[in-house]
Coordinates of C-alpha atoms and ligand atoms in Angstrom, one line a residue:
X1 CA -4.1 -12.9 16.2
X2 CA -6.6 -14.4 14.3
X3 CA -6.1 -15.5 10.3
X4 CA -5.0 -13.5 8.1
X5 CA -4.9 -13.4 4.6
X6 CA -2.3 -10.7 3.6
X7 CA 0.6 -9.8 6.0
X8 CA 0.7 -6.2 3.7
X9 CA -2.6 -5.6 3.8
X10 CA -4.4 -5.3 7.0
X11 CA -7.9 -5.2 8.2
X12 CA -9.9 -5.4 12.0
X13 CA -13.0 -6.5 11.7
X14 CA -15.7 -4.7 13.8
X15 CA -19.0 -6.9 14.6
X16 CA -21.6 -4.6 15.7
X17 CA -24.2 -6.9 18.4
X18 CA -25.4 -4.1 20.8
X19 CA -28.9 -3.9 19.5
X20 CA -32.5 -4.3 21.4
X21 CA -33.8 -6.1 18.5
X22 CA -36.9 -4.1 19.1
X23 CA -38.5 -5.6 15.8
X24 CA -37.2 -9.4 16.1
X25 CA -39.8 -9.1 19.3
X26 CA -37.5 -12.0 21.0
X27 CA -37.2 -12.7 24.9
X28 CA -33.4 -11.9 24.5
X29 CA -31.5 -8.9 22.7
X30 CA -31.2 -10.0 18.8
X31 CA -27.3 -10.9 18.9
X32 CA -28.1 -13.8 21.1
X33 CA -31.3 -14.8 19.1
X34 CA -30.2 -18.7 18.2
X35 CA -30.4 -19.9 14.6
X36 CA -30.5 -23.3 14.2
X37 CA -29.1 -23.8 17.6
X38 CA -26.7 -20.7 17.8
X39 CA -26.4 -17.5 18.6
X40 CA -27.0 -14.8 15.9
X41 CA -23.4 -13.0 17.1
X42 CA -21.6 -16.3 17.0
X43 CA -22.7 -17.2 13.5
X44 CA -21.7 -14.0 12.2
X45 CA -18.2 -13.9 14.1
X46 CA -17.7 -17.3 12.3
X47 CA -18.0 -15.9 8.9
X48 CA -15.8 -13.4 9.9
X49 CA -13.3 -16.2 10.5
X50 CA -13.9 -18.5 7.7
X51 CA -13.1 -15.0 5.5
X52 CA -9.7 -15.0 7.0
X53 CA -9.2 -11.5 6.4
X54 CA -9.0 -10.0 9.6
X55 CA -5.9 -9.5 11.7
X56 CA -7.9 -7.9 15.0
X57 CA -11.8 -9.1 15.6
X58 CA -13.7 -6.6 17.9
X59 CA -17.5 -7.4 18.5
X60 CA -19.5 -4.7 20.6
X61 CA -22.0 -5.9 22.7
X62 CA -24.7 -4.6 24.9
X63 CA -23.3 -2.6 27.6
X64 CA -24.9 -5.0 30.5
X65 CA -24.0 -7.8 28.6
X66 CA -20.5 -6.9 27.4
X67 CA -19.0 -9.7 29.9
X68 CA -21.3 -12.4 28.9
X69 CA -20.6 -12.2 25.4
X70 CA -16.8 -12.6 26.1
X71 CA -18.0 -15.8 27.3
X72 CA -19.1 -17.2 23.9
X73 CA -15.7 -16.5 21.7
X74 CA -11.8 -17.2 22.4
X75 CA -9.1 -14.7 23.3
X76 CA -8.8 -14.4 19.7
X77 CA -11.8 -12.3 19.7
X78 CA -12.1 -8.3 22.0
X79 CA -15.4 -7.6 23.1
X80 CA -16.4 -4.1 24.4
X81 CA -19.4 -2.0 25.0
X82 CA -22.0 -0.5 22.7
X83 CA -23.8 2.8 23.0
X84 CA -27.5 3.5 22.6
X85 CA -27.1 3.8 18.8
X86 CA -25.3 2.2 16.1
X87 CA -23.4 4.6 15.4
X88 CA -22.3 5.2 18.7
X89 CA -21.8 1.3 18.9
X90 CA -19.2 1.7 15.7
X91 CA -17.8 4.7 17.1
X92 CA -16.8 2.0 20.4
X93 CA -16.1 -0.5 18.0
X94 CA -13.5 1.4 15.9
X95 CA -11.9 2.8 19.1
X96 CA -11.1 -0.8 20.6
X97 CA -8.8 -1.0 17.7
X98 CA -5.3 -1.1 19.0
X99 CA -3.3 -2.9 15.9
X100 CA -2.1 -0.5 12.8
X101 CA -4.3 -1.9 10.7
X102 CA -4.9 -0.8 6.9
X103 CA -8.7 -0.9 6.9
X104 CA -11.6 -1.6 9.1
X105 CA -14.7 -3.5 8.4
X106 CA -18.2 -2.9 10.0
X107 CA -20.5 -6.1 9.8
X108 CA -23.9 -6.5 12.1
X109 CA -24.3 -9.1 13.9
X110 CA -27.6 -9.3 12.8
X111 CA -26.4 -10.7 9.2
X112 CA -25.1 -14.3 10.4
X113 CA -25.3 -15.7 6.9
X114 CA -22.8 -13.7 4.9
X115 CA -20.5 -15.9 2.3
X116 CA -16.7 -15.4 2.8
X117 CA -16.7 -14.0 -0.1
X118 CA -18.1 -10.8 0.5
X119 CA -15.7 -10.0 2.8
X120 CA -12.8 -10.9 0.2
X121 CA -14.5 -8.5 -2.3
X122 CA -14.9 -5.8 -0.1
X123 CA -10.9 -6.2 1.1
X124 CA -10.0 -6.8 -2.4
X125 CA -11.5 -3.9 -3.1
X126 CA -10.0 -1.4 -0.6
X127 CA -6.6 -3.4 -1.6
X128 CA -7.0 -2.3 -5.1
X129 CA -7.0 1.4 -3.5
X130 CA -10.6 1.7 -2.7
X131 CA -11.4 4.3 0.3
X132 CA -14.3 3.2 1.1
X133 CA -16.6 0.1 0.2
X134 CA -19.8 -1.2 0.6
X135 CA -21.6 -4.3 -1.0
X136 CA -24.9 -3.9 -2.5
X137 CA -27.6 -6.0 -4.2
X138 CA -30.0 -5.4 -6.8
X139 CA -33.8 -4.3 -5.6
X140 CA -36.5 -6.8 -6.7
X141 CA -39.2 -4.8 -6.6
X142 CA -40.4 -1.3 -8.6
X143 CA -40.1 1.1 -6.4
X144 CA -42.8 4.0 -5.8
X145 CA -42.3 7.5 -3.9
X146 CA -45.5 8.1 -2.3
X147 CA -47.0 10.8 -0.1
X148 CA -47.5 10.9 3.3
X149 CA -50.9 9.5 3.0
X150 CA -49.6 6.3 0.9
X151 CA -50.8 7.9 -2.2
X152 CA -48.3 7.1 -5.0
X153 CA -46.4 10.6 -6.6
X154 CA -44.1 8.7 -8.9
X155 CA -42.1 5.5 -10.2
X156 CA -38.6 5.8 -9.0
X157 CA -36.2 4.5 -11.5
X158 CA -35.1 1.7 -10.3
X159 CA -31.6 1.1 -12.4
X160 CA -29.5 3.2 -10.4
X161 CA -31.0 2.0 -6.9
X162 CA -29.2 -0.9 -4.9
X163 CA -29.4 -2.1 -1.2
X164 CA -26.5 -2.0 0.9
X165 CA -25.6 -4.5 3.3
X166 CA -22.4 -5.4 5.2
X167 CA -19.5 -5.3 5.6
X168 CA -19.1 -1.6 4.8
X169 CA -15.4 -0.2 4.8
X170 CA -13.0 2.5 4.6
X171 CA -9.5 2.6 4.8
X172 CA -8.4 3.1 8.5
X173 CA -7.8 6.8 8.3
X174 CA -10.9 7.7 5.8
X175 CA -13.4 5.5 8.5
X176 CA -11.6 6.9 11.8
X177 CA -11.8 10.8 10.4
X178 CA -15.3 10.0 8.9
X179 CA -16.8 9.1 12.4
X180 CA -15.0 11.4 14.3
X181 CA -16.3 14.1 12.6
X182 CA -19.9 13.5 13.5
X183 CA -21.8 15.7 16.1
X184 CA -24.4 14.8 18.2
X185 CA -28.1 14.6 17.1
X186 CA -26.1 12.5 14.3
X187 CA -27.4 9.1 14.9
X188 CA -31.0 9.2 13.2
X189 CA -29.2 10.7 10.1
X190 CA -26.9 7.6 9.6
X191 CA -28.4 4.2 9.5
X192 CA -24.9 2.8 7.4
X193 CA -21.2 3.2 7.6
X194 CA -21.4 4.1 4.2
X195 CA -23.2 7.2 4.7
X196 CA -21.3 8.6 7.5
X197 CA -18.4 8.3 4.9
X198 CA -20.0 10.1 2.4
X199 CA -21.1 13.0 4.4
X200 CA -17.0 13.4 5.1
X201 CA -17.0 13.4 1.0
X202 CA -15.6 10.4 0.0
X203 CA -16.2 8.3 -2.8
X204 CA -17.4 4.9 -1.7
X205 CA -17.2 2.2 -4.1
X206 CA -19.5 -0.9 -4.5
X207 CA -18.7 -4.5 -4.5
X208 CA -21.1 -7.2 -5.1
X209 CA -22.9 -8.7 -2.3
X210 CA -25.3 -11.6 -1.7
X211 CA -28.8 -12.4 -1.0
X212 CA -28.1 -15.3 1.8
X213 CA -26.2 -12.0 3.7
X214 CA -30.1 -10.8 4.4
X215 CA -30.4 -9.0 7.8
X216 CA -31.9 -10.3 10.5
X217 CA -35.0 -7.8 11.5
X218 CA -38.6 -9.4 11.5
X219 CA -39.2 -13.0 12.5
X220 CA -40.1 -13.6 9.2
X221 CA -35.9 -13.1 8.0
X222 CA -35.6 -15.8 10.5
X223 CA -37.7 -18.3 8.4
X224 CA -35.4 -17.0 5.4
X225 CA -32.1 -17.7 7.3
X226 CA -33.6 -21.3 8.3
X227 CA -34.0 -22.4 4.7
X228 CA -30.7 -20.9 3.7
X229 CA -29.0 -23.2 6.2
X230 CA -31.3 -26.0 4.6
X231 CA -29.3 -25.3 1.7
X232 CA -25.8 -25.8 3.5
X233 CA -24.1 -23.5 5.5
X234 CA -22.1 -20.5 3.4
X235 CA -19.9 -20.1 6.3
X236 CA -18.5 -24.0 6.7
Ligands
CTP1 N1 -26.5 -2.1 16.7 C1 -25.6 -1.8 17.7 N2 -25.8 -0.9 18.6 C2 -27.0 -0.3 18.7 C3 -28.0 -0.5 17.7 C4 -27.7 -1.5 16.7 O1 -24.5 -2.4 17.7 N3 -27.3 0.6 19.7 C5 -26.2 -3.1 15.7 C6 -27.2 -4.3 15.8 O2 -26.8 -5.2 16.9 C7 -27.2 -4.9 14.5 C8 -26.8 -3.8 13.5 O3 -26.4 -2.7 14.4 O4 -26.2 -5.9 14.3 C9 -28.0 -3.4 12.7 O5 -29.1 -2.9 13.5 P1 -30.5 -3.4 13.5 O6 -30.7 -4.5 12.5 O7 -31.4 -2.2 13.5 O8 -30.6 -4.1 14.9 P2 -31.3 -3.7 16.2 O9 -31.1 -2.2 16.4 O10 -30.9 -4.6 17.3 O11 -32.9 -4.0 15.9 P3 -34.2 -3.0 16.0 O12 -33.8 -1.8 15.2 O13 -35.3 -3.8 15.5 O14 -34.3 -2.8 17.5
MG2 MG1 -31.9 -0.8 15.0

């Protein structure tokens, strides 16, 4: 048992680590990439923590590596193995979930900067009756459609657009149903939780998130992370 915030209302928290980390480009898969001294997957599992939402902590690591990883945490904390994909990763993930648990939680791995209180939005949310829940930001930038050789077609209006970053959720039955409907050849269609939920037609709300959660992809988000810290942890 790890903390948790609401004996009536409960949540697991999946932390999905089984990525290459093909476009970090690092000697080592991304979840054990070290910023500022530590592991990417730690970092993340700490926020987690320091959310004290979660009743059951699952993180799904690299098939190969699965027993290495359950190195680097306590008991408090299952570790399993991924699949080739994410979604096959989640699909592990949401299966190593042996509590009753109200609502699940997806976060990567790869976003090790994520305030607590993101998480305490998103389950605030789903307390309040959301099925489903995702936290977005704003985009920064106008956005253009353009064709396939870069020429630009149209402005996209950018009002109704946001990004969507993690943790997503759905209540345990609407995220278990949701991924078990999916068939294979899925996995290219669905790059978020969210969107596997939609497909099974339900309405996923939005909660705000924050910019220090960025995701971890190019060195360059490293550099980013690096002068968050500089700024004092979110997660201490
Ligand atoms: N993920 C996973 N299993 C996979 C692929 C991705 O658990 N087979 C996880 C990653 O570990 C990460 C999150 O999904 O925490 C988001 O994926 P992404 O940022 O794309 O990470 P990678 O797939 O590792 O990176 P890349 O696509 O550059 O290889
Ligand atoms: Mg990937």
């Amino acid at each position: 048992m790890t903390d948790s915030g609401d004996r009536d209302f409960s949540v697991a928290v999946v932390v999905v680590a089984a990525g290459r980390g093909e476009r970090l480009g690092a000697d080592r898969p991304k979840a054990l990439v070290e910023l500022a001294d530590e592991p990417l997957v730690v970092r993340a599992v700490r926020g987690v923590q320091a959310a004290a939402v979660a009743s059951q902590v699952v993180v799904v690591a690299p098939h190969e590596l699965a027993a290495s990883f359950r190195q680097l945490f306590d008991e408090s904390v299952e570790v399993v193995a991924g699949g080739d994909d994410r979604l096959a990763s989640v699909q592990a993930g949401l299966a190593a979930i042996t509590q009753p648990v109200d609502a699940v939680l997806v976060h990567d791995s790869a976003r090790p900067l994520t305030p607590p209180e993101v998480f305490q939005r998103v389950v605030d949310a789903l307390r309040a009756g959301a099925l489903a829940v995702v936290p977005v930001v704003p985009l920064v930038d106008t956005v253009k459609q353009v064709d396939p050789a870069g020429v630009v077609e149209r402005t996209v209006e950018r009002s109704a657009l946001v990004a969507a970053q993690t943790p997503q959720a759905g209540t345990f039955a609407v995220i278990t149903d949701a991924y078990r409907r999916l068939g294979n050849g899925d996995a290219q269609a669905f790059t978020d939780d969210a969107s596997v939920m939609e497909a099974a037609n339900v309405q996923v709300e939005t909660v705000a998130g924050d910019r220090r959660s960025l995701k971890i992809t190019t060195p360059f988000d490293l550099l980013v992370a690096e002068a968050i810290l500089a700024e004092g942890n979110p997660n201490d």
